[in-house]
Coordinates of C-alpha atoms in Angstrom, one line a residue:
Chain A
X1 CA 110.6 -141.6 83.2
X2 CA 110.2 -140.2 86.7
X3 CA 106.6 -140.2 87.8
X4 CA 105.3 -138.0 90.6
X5 CA 102.1 -138.7 92.4
X6 CA 100.0 -135.7 91.9
X7 CA 96.5 -134.6 91.1
X8 CA 95.5 -136.3 87.8
X9 CA 92.3 -136.7 85.8
X10 CA 91.0 -139.3 83.4
X11 CA 91.5 -138.2 79.8
X12 CA 87.9 -138.3 79.1
X13 CA 87.1 -135.8 81.8
X14 CA 89.8 -133.4 80.5
X15 CA 88.1 -133.8 77.0
X16 CA 84.7 -132.9 78.5
X17 CA 86.1 -129.9 80.4
X18 CA 87.9 -128.6 77.3
X19 CA 84.9 -129.1 75.1
X20 CA 82.7 -127.2 77.4
X21 CA 85.4 -124.4 77.4
X22 CA 85.5 -124.4 73.6
X23 CA 81.7 -124.2 73.4
X24 CA 81.7 -121.3 75.8
X25 CA 84.4 -119.6 73.6
X26 CA 82.3 -120.2 70.5
X27 CA 79.3 -118.6 72.2
X28 CA 81.3 -115.6 73.4
X29 CA 83.0 -115.0 70.1
X30 CA 79.6 -115.1 68.2
X31 CA 77.7 -113.0 70.7
X32 CA 80.3 -110.5 71.7
X33 CA 82.4 -110.1 68.6
X34 CA 83.9 -106.7 69.5
X35 CA 85.1 -107.8 73.0
X36 CA 87.3 -110.6 71.7
X37 CA 89.2 -108.3 69.3
X38 CA 91.8 -107.2 71.8
X39 CA 92.7 -110.8 72.6
X40 CA 93.0 -111.5 68.8
X41 CA 95.1 -108.4 68.4
X42 CA 97.5 -109.4 71.1
X43 CA 98.2 -112.8 69.5
X44 CA 98.4 -111.7 65.9
X45 CA 100.6 -108.8 67.0
X46 CA 103.2 -111.3 68.2
X47 CA 103.0 -113.4 65.1
X48 CA 103.0 -110.7 62.4
X49 CA 106.6 -109.7 62.8
X50 CA 107.7 -113.4 62.6
X51 CA 105.7 -114.0 59.5
X52 CA 107.0 -110.8 58.0
X53 CA 110.5 -111.9 58.7
X54 CA 110.1 -115.4 57.2
X55 CA 108.6 -113.8 54.1
X56 CA 111.5 -111.4 53.6
X57 CA 113.9 -114.3 53.9
X58 CA 111.9 -116.4 51.5
X59 CA 111.5 -113.6 49.1
X60 CA 115.3 -113.0 49.1
X61 CA 116.0 -116.6 48.4
X62 CA 113.6 -117.0 45.5
X63 CA 114.9 -113.7 44.1
X64 CA 118.5 -115.0 44.1
X65 CA 117.5 -118.4 42.6
X66 CA 115.6 -116.6 39.9
X67 CA 118.6 -114.3 39.3
X68 CA 121.0 -117.2 38.8
X69 CA 118.7 -119.1 36.4
X70 CA 117.8 -116.2 34.2
X71 CA 121.1 -114.4 34.0
X72 CA 121.8 -115.6 30.4
X73 CA 118.3 -114.6 29.1
X74 CA 118.8 -111.3 30.8
X75 CA 122.0 -110.5 29.0
X76 CA 120.4 -111.2 25.7
X77 CA 117.3 -109.2 26.6
X78 CA 119.5 -106.4 27.8
X79 CA 121.1 -106.1 24.4
X80 CA 117.8 -105.9 22.6
X81 CA 116.4 -103.5 25.1
X82 CA 119.3 -101.1 24.7
X83 CA 118.7 -100.9 21.0
X84 CA 115.0 -100.4 21.6
X85 CA 115.7 -97.8 24.2
X86 CA 117.6 -95.5 21.9
X87 CA 114.6 -95.7 19.5
X88 CA 112.1 -95.1 22.2
X89 CA 113.9 -92.1 23.8
X90 CA 113.5 -90.3 20.6
X91 CA 109.9 -91.1 20.3
X92 CA 109.3 -90.3 23.9
X93 CA 110.7 -86.8 23.4
X94 CA 108.1 -86.2 20.8
X95 CA 105.4 -87.6 22.9
X96 CA 106.4 -85.6 25.9
X97 CA 105.9 -82.4 24.0
X98 CA 102.5 -83.6 22.9
X99 CA 101.8 -84.5 26.4
X100 CA 102.4 -81.0 27.7
X101 CA 100.1 -79.7 25.0
X102 CA 97.4 -82.2 26.1
X103 CA 97.7 -81.1 29.7
X104 CA 97.3 -77.4 28.9
X105 CA 94.3 -78.3 26.7
X106 CA 92.8 -80.3 29.5
X107 CA 93.2 -77.5 32.0
X108 CA 91.5 -75.3 29.5
X109 CA 88.5 -77.5 29.2
X110 CA 88.6 -78.4 32.9
X111 CA 88.1 -82.1 32.2
X112 CA 87.5 -84.1 35.4
X113 CA 88.8 -87.5 35.9
X114 CA 86.3 -90.4 35.4
X115 CA 86.1 -91.3 39.0
X116 CA 86.9 -89.3 42.1
X117 CA 90.4 -90.3 43.3
X118 CA 90.4 -91.7 46.8
X119 CA 93.3 -91.5 49.2
X120 CA 95.3 -94.8 49.2
X121 CA 97.9 -96.7 51.2
X122 CA 100.1 -99.4 49.7
X123 CA 100.5 -102.7 51.8
X124 CA 102.2 -106.0 51.3
X125 CA 100.5 -109.4 51.7
X126 CA 102.4 -111.3 54.5
X127 CA 100.4 -114.4 55.1
X128 CA 97.3 -116.3 53.9
X129 CA 94.7 -118.3 55.8
X130 CA 96.1 -121.6 56.9
X131 CA 93.1 -123.7 55.7
X132 CA 92.4 -124.3 52.1
X133 CA 88.7 -123.3 52.2
X134 CA 88.7 -119.6 52.3
X135 CA 90.5 -116.8 50.5
X136 CA 91.6 -114.5 53.2
X137 CA 95.0 -112.9 53.7
X138 CA 96.8 -110.6 56.1
X139 CA 98.5 -107.4 55.1
X140 CA 101.3 -105.6 57.0
X141 CA 99.5 -102.4 57.8
X142 CA 97.1 -102.0 60.7
X143 CA 95.4 -99.5 62.9
X144 CA 98.8 -97.8 63.4
X145 CA 98.7 -96.8 59.8
X146 CA 95.1 -95.6 60.0
X147 CA 93.3 -98.6 58.6
X148 CA 89.8 -99.5 59.8
X149 CA 87.3 -102.4 59.4
X150 CA 85.4 -102.0 56.2
X151 CA 88.0 -100.2 54.1
X152 CA 88.1 -101.3 50.5
X153 CA 91.2 -103.0 49.1
X154 CA 92.3 -102.6 45.4
X155 CA 95.1 -103.9 43.2
X156 CA 95.8 -102.3 39.9
X157 CA 92.5 -100.9 38.8
X158 CA 90.2 -103.6 40.3
X159 CA 88.6 -104.4 43.6
X160 CA 90.3 -107.1 45.7
X161 CA 88.2 -107.2 48.8
X162 CA 87.4 -105.6 52.2
X163 CA 89.1 -105.4 55.5
X164 CA 87.4 -107.6 58.1
X165 CA 89.6 -107.4 61.0
X166 CA 92.3 -104.9 62.1
X167 CA 95.2 -105.4 64.5
X168 CA 97.6 -102.7 65.5
X169 CA 100.2 -103.8 63.0
X170 CA 98.2 -106.1 60.6
X171 CA 94.8 -106.4 58.9
X172 CA 92.8 -109.3 57.5
X173 CA 91.3 -108.9 54.1
X174 CA 88.5 -111.0 52.6
X175 CA 88.9 -111.2 48.9
X176 CA 85.9 -111.0 46.6
X177 CA 86.5 -114.6 45.3
X178 CA 86.1 -115.9 48.9
X179 CA 83.1 -118.1 49.3
X180 CA 81.6 -115.9 52.0
X181 CA 82.0 -112.7 50.1
X182 CA 79.1 -110.7 48.8
X183 CA 79.3 -107.4 46.9
X184 CA 76.5 -105.4 45.4
X185 CA 77.5 -104.2 42.0
X186 CA 76.1 -102.3 39.0
X187 CA 76.6 -102.2 35.3
X188 CA 78.5 -99.2 34.4
X189 CA 76.7 -98.6 31.1
X190 CA 73.1 -99.4 32.1
X191 CA 73.1 -98.8 35.9
X192 CA 71.4 -102.1 36.4
X193 CA 72.0 -103.5 39.9
X194 CA 73.3 -107.0 40.6
X195 CA 74.9 -109.1 43.3
X196 CA 78.4 -110.4 43.0
X197 CA 79.0 -113.5 45.1
X198 CA 82.2 -115.5 45.6
X199 CA 82.0 -119.2 45.1
X200 CA 84.7 -121.8 45.8
X201 CA 83.4 -124.0 43.0
X202 CA 84.3 -121.4 40.4
X203 CA 87.7 -120.2 41.8
X204 CA 89.7 -122.6 39.6
X205 CA 88.1 -121.2 36.5
X206 CA 88.9 -117.7 37.7
X207 CA 85.2 -116.6 37.9
X208 CA 82.7 -115.3 40.4
X209 CA 78.9 -115.6 40.4
X210 CA 76.7 -112.7 39.6
X211 CA 73.1 -112.9 40.6
X212 CA 69.9 -110.9 40.8
X213 CA 70.2 -109.0 37.5
X214 CA 66.9 -107.6 36.4
X215 CA 65.3 -109.6 33.6
X216 CA 64.7 -106.6 31.4
X217 CA 68.3 -105.3 31.7
X218 CA 69.9 -104.7 28.4
X219 CA 73.3 -106.3 29.1
X220 CA 75.8 -107.9 26.8
X221 CA 78.8 -110.0 27.4
X222 CA 81.9 -108.0 28.4
X223 CA 80.1 -105.2 30.1
X224 CA 81.9 -103.7 33.1
X225 CA 80.5 -104.2 36.6
X226 CA 81.5 -101.6 39.1
X227 CA 80.7 -101.4 42.8
X228 CA 77.1 -100.0 43.3
X229 CA 76.0 -96.7 44.6
X230 CA 73.7 -98.5 47.0
X231 CA 76.4 -100.6 48.6
X232 CA 76.8 -99.6 52.3
X233 CA 80.4 -100.9 52.5
X234 CA 82.1 -100.5 49.1
X235 CA 82.8 -97.1 47.6
X236 CA 81.1 -96.5 44.4
X237 CA 82.6 -96.9 40.9
X238 CA 85.4 -99.3 41.7
X239 CA 85.8 -101.8 38.8
X240 CA 85.1 -105.4 39.8
X241 CA 85.2 -107.2 36.5
X242 CA 83.5 -108.2 33.2
X243 CA 80.3 -110.1 32.8
X244 CA 79.9 -113.4 30.7
X245 CA 77.5 -116.3 30.2
X246 CA 74.3 -114.4 31.2
X247 CA 71.2 -116.7 31.5
X248 CA 67.7 -116.2 32.7
X249 CA 67.0 -117.8 36.0
X250 CA 64.4 -120.5 36.6
X251 CA 62.1 -118.0 38.3
X252 CA 61.9 -116.1 35.0
X253 CA 62.3 -112.7 36.9
X254 CA 66.0 -112.4 37.3
X255 CA 69.2 -113.2 35.2
X256 CA 72.5 -114.5 36.5
X257 CA 75.9 -114.9 35.0
X258 CA 79.6 -115.2 35.7
X259 CA 82.1 -112.4 36.2
X260 CA 85.9 -112.4 35.4
X261 CA 87.6 -110.3 38.0
X262 CA 89.8 -107.4 36.9
X263 CA 92.5 -108.4 39.3
X264 CA 94.7 -111.5 38.9
X265 CA 94.3 -113.2 42.3
X266 CA 96.9 -115.9 41.8
X267 CA 100.0 -113.7 41.9
X268 CA 98.9 -110.9 44.3
X269 CA 101.7 -109.5 46.5
X270 CA 101.0 -105.8 47.0
X271 CA 97.6 -104.2 47.4
X272 CA 96.3 -100.7 47.8
X273 CA 93.9 -99.8 50.7
X274 CA 91.5 -96.9 50.3
X275 CA 91.7 -95.1 53.6
X276 CA 88.2 -93.6 53.3
X277 CA 85.1 -95.3 54.5
X278 CA 81.8 -95.2 52.8
X279 CA 79.4 -93.5 55.2
X280 CA 76.7 -95.9 56.3
X281 CA 73.3 -94.9 54.8
X282 CA 71.4 -96.6 57.4
Chain B
X1 CA 108.6 -129.2 81.7
X2 CA 111.0 -129.7 78.9
X3 CA 108.3 -131.5 76.9
X4 CA 106.0 -128.6 77.4
X5 CA 108.5 -126.1 76.0
X6 CA 109.3 -128.3 73.2
X7 CA 105.6 -128.7 72.3
X8 CA 105.1 -124.9 72.3
X9 CA 108.1 -124.3 70.0
X10 CA 107.0 -127.1 67.6
X11 CA 103.5 -125.7 67.4
X12 CA 104.7 -122.1 66.7
X13 CA 107.2 -123.2 64.2
X14 CA 104.6 -125.4 62.3
X15 CA 102.0 -122.6 62.4
X16 CA 104.5 -120.0 61.0
X17 CA 105.6 -122.5 58.3
X18 CA 102.0 -123.3 57.4
X19 CA 101.0 -119.7 57.1
X20 CA 104.0 -118.5 55.1
X21 CA 106.5 -120.9 53.5
X22 CA 103.9 -123.6 52.6
X23 CA 101.6 -121.0 51.1
X24 CA 104.2 -120.4 48.6
X25 CA 104.8 -124.1 48.1
X26 CA 101.1 -124.9 47.6
X27 CA 100.3 -127.6 45.1
X28 CA 97.0 -127.7 43.3
X29 CA 95.8 -124.8 45.4
X30 CA 96.1 -126.6 48.7
X31 CA 98.5 -126.4 51.7
X32 CA 99.4 -129.3 53.9
X33 CA 98.0 -129.2 57.4
X34 CA 101.2 -129.3 59.6
X35 CA 99.3 -128.6 62.8
X36 CA 97.2 -131.6 62.2
X37 CA 100.3 -133.7 61.9
X38 CA 101.7 -132.3 65.2
X39 CA 98.4 -133.1 66.9
X40 CA 98.3 -136.6 65.6
X41 CA 101.9 -137.2 66.5
X42 CA 101.3 -135.9 70.1
X43 CA 98.3 -138.2 70.6
X44 CA 100.2 -141.2 69.1
X45 CA 103.4 -140.7 70.9
X46 CA 102.3 -139.5 74.3
X47 CA 98.7 -140.6 74.8
X48 CA 95.2 -139.1 75.1
X49 CA 95.9 -136.3 77.6
X50 CA 98.7 -134.8 75.6
X51 CA 96.8 -135.1 72.4
X52 CA 94.0 -133.0 73.9
X53 CA 96.4 -130.3 75.1
X54 CA 98.4 -130.1 71.9
X55 CA 95.2 -130.2 69.7
X56 CA 93.5 -127.5 71.8
X57 CA 96.6 -125.2 71.5
X58 CA 96.9 -125.7 67.7
X59 CA 93.2 -125.2 67.1
X60 CA 92.9 -122.0 69.2
X61 CA 95.9 -120.6 67.5
X62 CA 94.3 -121.0 64.1
X63 CA 91.1 -119.7 65.5
X64 CA 92.5 -116.6 67.0
X65 CA 94.6 -115.7 63.9
X66 CA 92.3 -116.5 61.1
X67 CA 88.8 -117.6 62.3
X68 CA 85.6 -115.7 62.8
X69 CA 84.4 -118.0 65.5
X70 CA 86.9 -118.8 68.3
X71 CA 86.8 -122.3 69.6
X72 CA 85.5 -124.3 66.6
X73 CA 88.9 -125.4 65.4
X74 CA 89.9 -125.9 68.9
X75 CA 87.2 -128.4 69.3
X76 CA 88.0 -130.2 66.1
X77 CA 91.7 -130.5 66.7
X78 CA 91.2 -131.5 70.3
X79 CA 88.9 -134.4 69.3
X80 CA 91.4 -135.5 66.7
X81 CA 94.2 -135.4 69.4
X82 CA 92.0 -137.3 71.9
X83 CA 91.0 -140.0 69.4
X84 CA 94.6 -140.5 68.3
X85 CA 95.6 -140.9 71.8
X86 CA 93.8 -144.4 71.7
X87 CA 96.4 -145.4 69.2
X88 CA 99.1 -144.8 71.9
X89 CA 98.4 -148.4 73.1
X90 CA 99.9 -149.7 69.9
X91 CA 102.7 -147.2 69.8
X92 CA 105.9 -148.9 68.6
X93 CA 109.3 -147.0 68.3
X94 CA 110.3 -147.5 64.7
X95 CA 107.0 -147.9 63.1
X96 CA 106.3 -145.3 60.4
X97 CA 103.2 -146.8 58.8
X98 CA 100.8 -146.4 61.7
X99 CA 101.3 -142.5 62.0
X100 CA 100.7 -142.2 58.3
X101 CA 97.5 -144.1 58.4
X102 CA 96.4 -142.0 61.4
X103 CA 97.3 -138.7 59.7
X104 CA 95.3 -139.7 56.6
X105 CA 92.2 -140.8 58.6
X106 CA 92.4 -137.7 60.8
X107 CA 92.9 -135.3 57.8
X108 CA 89.8 -136.8 56.1
X109 CA 87.7 -136.5 59.2
X110 CA 88.9 -132.9 59.6
X111 CA 88.0 -132.0 56.0
X112 CA 84.7 -133.7 56.2
X113 CA 83.7 -131.9 59.5
X114 CA 85.0 -128.7 58.2
X115 CA 82.7 -129.0 55.2
X116 CA 79.7 -130.0 57.3
X117 CA 80.1 -127.1 59.8
X118 CA 81.1 -124.2 57.5
X119 CA 79.8 -125.1 54.1
X120 CA 76.9 -127.6 54.3
X121 CA 75.2 -125.4 56.8
X122 CA 75.4 -122.5 54.2
X123 CA 73.6 -124.6 51.7
X124 CA 76.6 -125.6 49.6
X125 CA 75.5 -129.1 48.7
X126 CA 78.0 -130.3 46.1
X127 CA 80.0 -132.4 48.5
X128 CA 81.9 -134.4 45.7
X129 CA 83.2 -131.2 44.2
X130 CA 84.7 -130.2 47.6
X131 CA 86.0 -133.7 48.2
X132 CA 87.8 -133.6 44.8
X133 CA 89.0 -130.0 45.0
X134 CA 90.2 -129.7 48.6
X135 CA 89.8 -132.7 50.9
X136 CA 91.6 -135.3 48.8
X137 CA 94.5 -133.1 47.6
X138 CA 95.1 -131.8 51.1
X139 CA 95.0 -135.4 52.4
X140 CA 97.6 -136.6 49.9
X141 CA 99.9 -133.5 50.4
X142 CA 99.6 -133.7 54.2
X143 CA 100.5 -137.4 54.2
X144 CA 103.5 -136.8 52.0
X145 CA 104.7 -134.0 54.3
X146 CA 103.9 -136.1 57.4
X147 CA 106.5 -138.8 56.3
X148 CA 109.2 -136.2 56.8
X149 CA 107.7 -134.2 59.7
X150 CA 106.8 -137.3 61.8
X151 CA 110.4 -138.5 61.5
X152 CA 111.6 -135.1 62.7
X153 CA 109.1 -135.1 65.6
X154 CA 110.1 -138.7 66.5
X155 CA 113.8 -137.8 66.7
X156 CA 113.1 -134.8 68.8
X157 CA 111.1 -136.9 71.1
X158 CA 113.8 -139.6 71.4
X159 CA 116.4 -137.0 72.2
X160 CA 114.2 -135.4 74.8
X161 CA 113.6 -138.8 76.5
X162 CA 117.3 -139.5 76.6
X163 CA 118.2 -136.3 78.2
X164 CA 115.5 -136.8 80.9
X165 CA 117.0 -140.3 81.6
X166 CA 120.4 -138.7 82.1
X167 CA 119.0 -136.3 84.6
X168 CA 117.6 -139.1 86.7

């Protein structure tokens, strides 16, 4: 190889300089969190379209493979389903008539829905955190679509997590099973407050920790936990999951237990973002 | 110059693969650490200086895209690149055992320090659980992937060197 004589440093000095640089960066990013956001936005803005592209290609390939392998099953299923369909259309017609009746009756009684319905936006998950320790993922909507930090994310009927960072075309979501996640919840039936905390040790069992339940709370296994009215970040009344294994803590003042989330986190591909922020109470 | 462009392309491709394709191919809930393999290979094939630069680039990329604290991964990857640069002295062309040993040791150190900085400091004391659940599976998966990836990186490197010889 050709070697030119030019300004060169010993590797250990380069290491020292770069280490100091890193430590300064750590300090800046901890101290002035908002100031580094534009820099992050610039970098993620470049990578998001690429990740999106790779995902579409990957999805297409897996779809095709699945299609080939399951074509026989599908034919059989198709036959059965067609028979079922003719039966069901008949039943459906009857049900539809009853449905209209129900609607008119509801209007008459002016029944409200159980929870207020929030405005929502659907988003697709495009990438996950590269290291194995945390449960964060990136969705393909960002500030261009009106998303903001602190918006709640749902899938199906349950809570998935909260937006922690927003770029112009992407947003990072921290899920409630993440080790650093903390949600204040409450029991739907008894209004007892509790604290729902993600824990990496329980992820494989599909559970989350619940702490700080009042000792005198009359709760049973299987009670629903929803987001609390006192939570400053989560909108109230969103289902988190169901309680199990309640035990009294060693301090004899509080109870703790485990919670089975209402959302299946293993096969999550699309989520709903509530585009309404809970007004801060403080 | 050519080597610089090559390194940038390799880092970006590996980052994209690690954050998308390999997330779908995860085994036992872990994803192989491709960027670590790239860092180790850079240190082993080109020496300490190169290891520092490639490690710093990989680490900062991860920091900026997924981290809360910018610079922590940069520091960790950089140190790994630097330490692997010492192995450049025993670099031998067709040797594939040395890089595998280096990758496994580096990945263990990476996992261990990650645990210390981000979990132990938050009072998560059950080290053996984390060792069994994340550090060891990640180590094994990374080593298996590194057998293939190192070979690819090595071939790229050889081609690059040949083309520079021709120019001269």
